[in-house]
PDB file of C-alpha atoms in Angstrom:
ATOM      1  CA  GLY A 215     -10.002 193.571 -48.253  1.00  0.00           C
ATOM      2  CA  GLU A 216      -9.845 194.788 -51.381  1.00  0.00           C
ATOM      3  CA  ASN A 217     -13.484 196.483 -52.092  1.00  0.00           C
ATOM      4  CA  VAL A 218     -15.481 199.172 -54.044  1.00  0.00           C
ATOM      5  CA  GLU A 219     -18.625 200.064 -53.651  1.00  0.00           C
ATOM      6  CA  GLN A 220     -20.882 200.836 -56.369  1.00  0.00           C
ATOM      7  CA  HIS A 221     -24.229 203.462 -56.396  1.00  0.00           C
ATOM      8  CA  PRO A 222     -26.675 203.180 -57.359  1.00  0.00           C
ATOM      9  CA  SER A 223     -27.202 200.123 -58.570  1.00  0.00           C
ATOM     10  CA  THR A 224     -29.416 201.308 -61.162  1.00  0.00           C
ATOM     11  CA  LEU A 225     -30.294 204.908 -62.196  1.00  0.00           C
ATOM     12  CA  SER A 226     -32.879 206.192 -64.141  1.00  0.00           C
ATOM     13  CA  VAL A 227     -33.148 209.430 -66.431  1.00  0.00           C
ATOM     14  CA  GLN A 228     -35.302 211.227 -68.813  1.00  0.00           C
ATOM     15  CA  GLU A 229     -33.441 211.659 -72.071  1.00  0.00           C
ATOM     16  CA  GLY A 230     -31.130 215.067 -72.131  1.00  0.00           C
ATOM     17  CA  ASP A 231     -30.727 214.593 -68.576  1.00  0.00           C
ATOM     18  CA  SER A 232     -27.372 214.603 -66.359  1.00  0.00           C
ATOM     19  CA  ALA A 233     -26.739 211.060 -65.167  1.00  0.00           C
ATOM     20  CA  VAL A 234     -24.363 210.181 -61.559  1.00  0.00           C
ATOM     21  CA  ILE A 235     -22.787 207.394 -60.703  1.00  0.00           C
ATOM     22  CA  LYS A 236     -20.357 207.065 -57.445  1.00  0.00           C
ATOM     23  CA  CYS A 237     -17.702 204.678 -55.807  1.00  0.00           C
ATOM     24  CA  THR A 238     -15.738 204.410 -53.067  1.00  0.00           C
ATOM     25  CA  TYR A 239     -12.713 202.179 -52.863  1.00  0.00           C
ATOM     26  CA  SER A 240     -10.614 200.370 -49.930  1.00  0.00           C
ATOM     27  CA  ASP A 241      -7.196 200.696 -51.031  1.00  0.00           C
ATOM     28  CA  SER A 242      -5.418 203.556 -50.773  1.00  0.00           C
ATOM     29  CA  ALA A 243      -2.443 202.077 -52.921  1.00  0.00           C
ATOM     30  CA  SER A 244      -4.724 201.976 -55.884  1.00  0.00           C
ATOM     31  CA  ASN A 245      -3.775 204.594 -58.479  1.00  0.00           C
ATOM     32  CA  TYR A 246      -6.002 203.948 -61.722  1.00  0.00           C
ATOM     33  CA  PHE A 247      -9.621 204.011 -61.973  1.00  0.00           C
ATOM     34  CA  PRO A 248     -11.128 203.205 -65.644  1.00  0.00           C
ATOM     35  CA  TRP A 249     -14.815 202.889 -66.060  1.00  0.00           C
ATOM     36  CA  TYR A 250     -16.136 200.602 -68.386  1.00  0.00           C
ATOM     37  CA  LYS A 251     -19.707 200.499 -70.493  1.00  0.00           C
ATOM     38  CA  GLN A 252     -21.579 196.889 -70.971  1.00  0.00           C
ATOM     39  CA  GLU A 253     -24.161 196.324 -73.509  1.00  0.00           C
ATOM     40  CA  LEU A 254     -26.524 193.424 -72.896  1.00  0.00           C
ATOM     41  CA  GLY A 255     -24.526 190.464 -73.691  1.00  0.00           C
ATOM     42  CA  LYS A 256     -21.399 192.281 -75.028  1.00  0.00           C
ATOM     43  CA  ARG A 257     -17.933 192.755 -73.807  1.00  0.00           C
ATOM     44  CA  PRO A 258     -17.168 195.879 -71.257  1.00  0.00           C
ATOM     45  CA  GLN A 259     -15.666 198.657 -72.216  1.00  0.00           C
ATOM     46  CA  LEU A 260     -13.522 201.533 -71.512  1.00  0.00           C
ATOM     47  CA  ILE A 261     -15.477 204.815 -71.634  1.00  0.00           C
ATOM     48  CA  ILE A 262     -12.352 206.697 -69.780  1.00  0.00           C
ATOM     49  CA  ASP A 263     -10.406 206.552 -67.511  1.00  0.00           C
ATOM     50  CA  ILE A 264      -8.511 208.719 -64.433  1.00  0.00           C
ATOM     51  CA  ARG A 265      -5.205 208.391 -63.190  1.00  0.00           C
ATOM     52  CA  SER A 266      -4.429 209.732 -59.790  1.00  0.00           C
ATOM     53  CA  ASN A 267      -2.386 212.147 -59.968  1.00  0.00           C
ATOM     54  CA  VAL A 268      -5.354 214.284 -62.121  1.00  0.00           C
ATOM     55  CA  GLY A 269      -8.701 215.717 -60.131  1.00  0.00           C
ATOM     56  CA  GLU A 270     -11.059 215.456 -63.306  1.00  0.00           C
ATOM     57  CA  LYS A 271     -10.692 214.591 -67.249  1.00  0.00           C
ATOM     58  CA  LYS A 272     -13.449 215.230 -69.435  1.00  0.00           C
ATOM     59  CA  ASP A 273     -14.265 213.160 -72.675  1.00  0.00           C
ATOM     60  CA  GLN A 274     -17.550 215.386 -74.545  1.00  0.00           C
ATOM     61  CA  ARG A 275     -20.067 214.289 -72.699  1.00  0.00           C
ATOM     62  CA  ILE A 276     -18.237 212.038 -69.715  1.00  0.00           C
ATOM     63  CA  ALA A 277     -15.976 212.865 -67.590  1.00  0.00           C
ATOM     64  CA  VAL A 278     -14.999 211.011 -63.953  1.00  0.00           C
ATOM     65  CA  THR A 279     -13.709 213.440 -60.976  1.00  0.00           C
ATOM     66  CA  LEU A 280     -11.513 211.939 -58.055  1.00  0.00           C
ATOM     67  CA  ASN A 281     -10.907 212.697 -54.408  1.00  0.00           C
ATOM     68  CA  LYS A 282      -7.785 210.597 -53.237  1.00  0.00           C
ATOM     69  CA  THR A 283      -8.270 211.335 -50.053  1.00  0.00           C
ATOM     70  CA  ALA A 284     -11.411 210.154 -49.346  1.00  0.00           C
ATOM     71  CA  LYS A 285     -11.449 207.449 -51.673  1.00  0.00           C
ATOM     72  CA  HIS A 286     -13.715 207.705 -53.881  1.00  0.00           C
ATOM     73  CA  PHE A 287     -14.668 208.795 -57.728  1.00  0.00           C
ATOM     74  CA  SER A 288     -17.402 209.096 -59.766  1.00  0.00           C
ATOM     75  CA  LEU A 289     -18.817 209.063 -63.572  1.00  0.00           C
ATOM     76  CA  HIS A 290     -20.845 212.112 -64.619  1.00  0.00           C
ATOM     77  CA  ILE A 291     -22.509 211.995 -68.121  1.00  0.00           C
ATOM     78  CA  THR A 292     -24.363 215.239 -69.046  1.00  0.00           C
ATOM     79  CA  GLU A 293     -26.982 215.629 -72.177  1.00  0.00           C
ATOM     80  CA  THR A 294     -28.043 211.829 -71.989  1.00  0.00           C
ATOM     81  CA  GLN A 295     -29.293 210.183 -74.769  1.00  0.00           C
ATOM     82  CA  PRO A 296     -30.916 206.586 -75.345  1.00  0.00           C
ATOM     83  CA  GLU A 297     -28.158 205.220 -77.226  1.00  0.00           C
ATOM     84  CA  ASP A 298     -26.542 205.752 -73.475  1.00  0.00           C
ATOM     85  CA  SER A 299     -28.522 202.970 -71.828  1.00  0.00           C
ATOM     86  CA  ALA A 300     -26.340 200.105 -70.697  1.00  0.00           C
ATOM     87  CA  VAL A 301     -24.487 198.798 -67.318  1.00  0.00           C
ATOM     88  CA  TYR A 302     -21.854 200.739 -66.176  1.00  0.00           C
ATOM     89  CA  PHE A 303     -18.752 199.128 -64.163  1.00  0.00           C
ATOM     90  CA  CYS A 304     -16.020 201.259 -62.272  1.00  0.00           C
ATOM     91  CA  ALA A 305     -13.188 199.525 -61.098  1.00  0.00           C
ATOM     92  CA  ALA A 306      -9.671 200.546 -59.234  1.00  0.00           C
ATOM     93  CA  ASP A 307      -6.441 198.703 -59.505  1.00  0.00           C
ATOM     94  CA  PRO A 308      -4.494 197.888 -56.024  1.00  0.00           C
ATOM     95  CA  PRO A 309      -1.610 196.255 -56.396  1.00  0.00           C
ATOM     96  CA  PRO A 310      -0.451 193.784 -57.370  1.00  0.00           C
ATOM     97  CA  GLY A 311      -1.673 194.476 -61.073  1.00  0.00           C
ATOM     98  CA  LYS A 312      -5.206 193.515 -60.945  1.00  0.00           C
ATOM     99  CA  LEU A 313      -8.403 195.308 -61.035  1.00  0.00           C
ATOM    100  CA  ILE A 314     -11.516 195.341 -58.615  1.00  0.00           C
ATOM    101  CA  PHE A 315     -14.589 196.377 -60.290  1.00  0.00           C
ATOM    102  CA  GLY A 316     -17.945 197.888 -58.442  1.00  0.00           C
ATOM    103  CA  GLN A 317     -20.935 195.813 -58.378  1.00  0.00           C
ATOM    104  CA  GLY A 318     -22.117 197.721 -61.530  1.00  0.00           C
ATOM    105  CA  THR A 319     -25.662 200.697 -62.359  1.00  0.00           C
ATOM    106  CA  THR A 320     -27.859 199.769 -64.475  1.00  0.00           C
ATOM    107  CA  LEU A 321     -28.887 203.366 -66.572  1.00  0.00           C
ATOM    108  CA  GLN A 322     -31.825 203.776 -68.248  1.00  0.00           C
ATOM    109  CA  VAL A 323     -32.355 206.640 -70.698  1.00  0.00           C
ATOM    110  CA  LYS A 324     -35.918 207.307 -71.384  1.00  0.00           C
ATOM    111  CA  PRO A 325     -36.593 209.014 -74.311  1.00  0.00           C
TER     112      PRO A 325
ATOM    113  CA  ASP B1028     -11.800 194.857 -78.771  1.00  0.00           C
ATOM    114  CA  GLY B1029     -11.023 192.464 -82.034  1.00  0.00           C
ATOM    115  CA  GLY B1030      -7.535 191.607 -80.647  1.00  0.00           C
ATOM    116  CA  ILE B1031      -8.907 189.104 -78.301  1.00  0.00           C
ATOM    117  CA  THR B1032     -10.813 185.941 -79.006  1.00  0.00           C
ATOM    118  CA  GLN B1033     -12.641 183.589 -77.123  1.00  0.00           C
ATOM    119  CA  SER B1034     -14.387 180.907 -78.013  1.00  0.00           C
ATOM    120  CA  PRO B1035     -16.636 179.044 -78.379  1.00  0.00           C
ATOM    121  CA  LYS B1036     -19.832 181.830 -77.647  1.00  0.00           C
ATOM    122  CA  TYR B1037     -21.253 179.680 -76.192  1.00  0.00           C
ATOM    123  CA  LEU B1038     -20.930 176.218 -74.624  1.00  0.00           C
ATOM    124  CA  PHE B1039     -22.525 173.363 -72.722  1.00  0.00           C
ATOM    125  CA  ARG B1040     -21.646 171.212 -69.690  1.00  0.00           C
ATOM    126  CA  LYS B1041     -22.769 168.134 -68.628  1.00  0.00           C
ATOM    127  CA  GLU B1042     -22.767 166.851 -65.109  1.00  0.00           C
ATOM    128  CA  GLY B1043     -19.172 165.627 -64.055  1.00  0.00           C
ATOM    129  CA  GLN B1044     -17.497 167.418 -67.057  1.00  0.00           C
ATOM    130  CA  ASN B1045     -14.862 168.902 -67.412  1.00  0.00           C
ATOM    131  CA  VAL B1046     -14.978 172.174 -69.898  1.00  0.00           C
ATOM    132  CA  THR B1047     -12.723 174.663 -71.589  1.00  0.00           C
ATOM    133  CA  LEU B1048     -12.802 178.102 -73.005  1.00  0.00           C
ATOM    134  CA  SER B1049     -10.256 179.279 -74.967  1.00  0.00           C
ATOM    135  CA  CYS B1050      -8.867 183.149 -74.799  1.00  0.00           C
ATOM    136  CA  GLU B1051      -6.444 184.187 -77.500  1.00  0.00           C
ATOM    137  CA  GLN B1052      -4.909 187.345 -78.230  1.00  0.00           C
ATOM    138  CA  ASN B1053      -2.666 188.861 -80.511  1.00  0.00           C
ATOM    139  CA  LEU B1054      -2.055 192.492 -79.237  1.00  0.00           C
ATOM    140  CA  ASN B1055       1.349 191.351 -77.271  1.00  0.00           C
ATOM    141  CA  HIS B1056       0.145 191.731 -73.712  1.00  0.00           C
ATOM    142  CA  ASP B1057       1.855 190.157 -71.427  1.00  0.00           C
ATOM    143  CA  ALA B1058      -0.991 190.055 -68.135  1.00  0.00           C
ATOM    144  CA  MET B1059      -3.923 187.824 -69.130  1.00  0.00           C
ATOM    145  CA  TYR B1060      -7.467 187.677 -66.657  1.00  0.00           C
ATOM    146  CA  TRP B1061     -10.195 185.594 -66.285  1.00  0.00           C
ATOM    147  CA  TYR B1062     -13.809 187.402 -64.322  1.00  0.00           C
ATOM    148  CA  ARG B1063     -17.134 185.348 -64.206  1.00  0.00           C
ATOM    149  CA  GLN B1064     -20.525 187.489 -64.610  1.00  0.00           C
ATOM    150  CA  ASP B1065     -23.381 186.497 -62.700  1.00  0.00           C
ATOM    151  CA  PRO B1066     -26.803 188.357 -64.084  1.00  0.00           C
ATOM    152  CA  GLY B1067     -27.657 191.212 -63.235  1.00  0.00           C
ATOM    153  CA  GLN B1068     -23.726 191.269 -61.177  1.00  0.00           C
ATOM    154  CA  GLY B1069     -20.484 192.505 -61.105  1.00  0.00           C
ATOM    155  CA  LEU B1070     -17.051 190.809 -63.022  1.00  0.00           C
ATOM    156  CA  ARG B1071     -14.862 188.242 -59.776  1.00  0.00           C
ATOM    157  CA  LEU B1072     -12.251 187.503 -60.652  1.00  0.00           C
ATOM    158  CA  ILE B1073     -11.243 184.530 -61.252  1.00  0.00           C
ATOM    159  CA  TYR B1074      -7.499 183.877 -61.914  1.00  0.00           C
ATOM    160  CA  TYR B1075      -5.015 186.238 -63.289  1.00  0.00           C
ATOM    161  CA  SER B1076      -1.376 185.127 -64.977  1.00  0.00           C
ATOM    162  CA  GLN B1077       1.507 188.094 -65.511  1.00  0.00           C
ATOM    163  CA  ILE B1078       3.919 186.614 -67.410  1.00  0.00           C
ATOM    164  CA  VAL B1079       4.051 182.963 -69.739  1.00  0.00           C
ATOM    165  CA  ASN B1080       3.907 179.692 -67.403  1.00  0.00           C
ATOM    166  CA  ASP B1081       3.250 181.941 -64.014  1.00  0.00           C
ATOM    167  CA  PHE B1082      -0.496 182.269 -62.602  1.00  0.00           C
ATOM    168  CA  GLN B1083      -2.282 183.479 -59.717  1.00  0.00           C
ATOM    169  CA  LYS B1084      -5.783 182.782 -58.504  1.00  0.00           C
ATOM    170  CA  GLY B1085      -8.504 185.453 -57.865  1.00  0.00           C
ATOM    171  CA  ASP B1086     -11.279 185.603 -55.338  1.00  0.00           C
ATOM    172  CA  ILE B1087     -13.427 182.190 -56.710  1.00  0.00           C
ATOM    173  CA  ALA B1088     -11.168 180.030 -58.081  1.00  0.00           C
ATOM    174  CA  GLU B1089     -11.936 176.995 -56.342  1.00  0.00           C
ATOM    175  CA  GLY B1090     -13.145 174.713 -59.502  1.00  0.00           C
ATOM    176  CA  TYR B1091     -11.266 176.660 -62.251  1.00  0.00           C
ATOM    177  CA  SER B1092      -8.018 175.661 -63.294  1.00  0.00           C
ATOM    178  CA  VAL B1093      -6.040 177.745 -65.972  1.00  0.00           C
ATOM    179  CA  SER B1094      -2.953 177.245 -67.740  1.00  0.00           C
ATOM    180  CA  ARG B1095      -0.511 179.898 -69.235  1.00  0.00           C
ATOM    181  CA  GLU B1096       2.016 177.869 -72.034  1.00  0.00           C
ATOM    182  CA  LYS B1097       2.255 180.989 -73.918  1.00  0.00           C
ATOM    183  CA  LYS B1098       2.100 184.284 -74.265  1.00  0.00           C
ATOM    184  CA  GLU B1099      -1.044 184.333 -76.327  1.00  0.00           C
ATOM    185  CA  SER B1100      -3.175 182.174 -75.001  1.00  0.00           C
ATOM    186  CA  PHE B1101      -4.553 181.635 -71.670  1.00  0.00           C
ATOM    187  CA  PRO B1102      -7.198 178.439 -71.425  1.00  0.00           C
ATOM    188  CA  LEU B1103      -9.733 178.165 -68.539  1.00  0.00           C
ATOM    189  CA  THR B1104     -10.634 174.958 -67.526  1.00  0.00           C
ATOM    190  CA  VAL B1105     -14.049 174.751 -65.551  1.00  0.00           C
ATOM    191  CA  THR B1106     -13.945 171.250 -63.542  1.00  0.00           C
ATOM    192  CA  SER B1107     -16.905 168.959 -62.226  1.00  0.00           C
ATOM    193  CA  ALA B1108     -16.205 169.626 -59.028  1.00  0.00           C
ATOM    194  CA  GLN B1109     -17.386 173.910 -59.220  1.00  0.00           C
ATOM    195  CA  LYS B1110     -21.226 173.091 -59.007  1.00  0.00           C
ATOM    196  CA  ASN B1111     -22.967 176.100 -60.250  1.00  0.00           C
ATOM    197  CA  PRO B1112     -20.527 176.754 -63.637  1.00  0.00           C
ATOM    198  CA  THR B1113     -23.618 178.545 -65.423  1.00  0.00           C
ATOM    199  CA  ALA B1114     -21.896 181.999 -65.814  1.00  0.00           C
ATOM    200  CA  PHE B1115     -20.566 184.532 -68.615  1.00  0.00           C
ATOM    201  CA  TYR B1116     -17.242 183.990 -68.909  1.00  0.00           C
ATOM    202  CA  LEU B1117     -15.030 186.631 -69.718  1.00  0.00           C
ATOM    203  CA  CYS B1118     -10.908 187.054 -70.569  1.00  0.00           C
ATOM    204  CA  ALA B1119      -9.307 190.092 -70.915  1.00  0.00           C
ATOM    205  CA  SER B1120      -5.291 191.472 -71.298  1.00  0.00           C
ATOM    206  CA  SER B1121      -3.578 194.267 -70.706  1.00  0.00           C
ATOM    207  CA  ILE B1122       0.256 195.926 -70.491  1.00  0.00           C
ATOM    208  CA  LEU B1123       1.657 194.663 -67.771  1.00  0.00           C
ATOM    209  CA  THR B1124       2.795 198.368 -65.864  1.00  0.00           C
ATOM    210  CA  GLU B1125       0.362 200.228 -63.653  1.00  0.00           C
ATOM    211  CA  ASP B1126      -2.427 202.153 -64.744  1.00  0.00           C
ATOM    212  CA  GLN B1127      -2.809 200.212 -67.645  1.00  0.00           C
ATOM    213  CA  PRO B1128      -6.792 199.800 -68.923  1.00  0.00           C
ATOM    214  CA  GLN B1129      -7.785 195.958 -69.545  1.00  0.00           C
ATOM    215  CA  HIS B1130      -9.309 194.930 -72.996  1.00  0.00           C
ATOM    216  CA  PHE B1131     -11.960 192.401 -72.777  1.00  0.00           C
ATOM    217  CA  GLY B1132     -12.835 189.620 -75.036  1.00  0.00           C
ATOM    218  CA  ASP B1133     -16.594 188.993 -76.291  1.00  0.00           C
ATOM    219  CA  GLY B1134     -17.805 186.348 -73.477  1.00  0.00           C
ATOM    220  CA  THR B1135     -18.386 182.520 -73.427  1.00  0.00           C
ATOM    221  CA  ARG B1136     -22.112 181.785 -72.103  1.00  0.00           C
ATOM    222  CA  LEU B1137     -21.711 178.665 -70.414  1.00  0.00           C
ATOM    223  CA  SER B1138     -24.371 176.354 -68.975  1.00  0.00           C
ATOM    224  CA  ILE B1139     -25.568 173.511 -67.654  1.00  0.00           C
ATOM    225  CA  LEU B1140     -26.943 170.612 -70.405  1.00  0.00           C
TER     226      LEU B1140
END
């Protein structure tokens, strides 16, 4: 069945270091891969997304890479700050028009 | 996103009671979704709807029901058949084309009395 695996489940880094979160998906028909950030008790918010026609996308300190052949994609956060601390979810969109979410990664950035 | 409103923010259910969670959007989105989130867990899809008067079951539909009588509204009823309803419920909407993000409401936290 459709599945998205996300690793690691928790990640602790020092302020200023980089953080990398990885996801793999099962359905090769997936073409859209968003990343969401969720602070405690709040709504998930889209931070970056990538479509299958590109291999990498950057937005300031955040980047996402996609390897369609291997069916995995990754989130990279550089120069981490304490306000980056949150739960991050990856997702993939196998047809017909729904998102499958990973289990989430709790990122802690230590000052 | 200010365009999706969920109410109430907190809800308490007694044994044997049905409760309804409201979700309204003014983004003119065709598709709407309901997710359940348990502590430390990801988002699990309960139901989704891509058009008025039509909806599909997600991965955990048992014990829940929905309706989509208007494009703007997608209420979720947690029935008494759902034996473990305590969770954070999130509603989302999106444009009905491929490769589009979902936008979430602020959620409703449901607890058992």
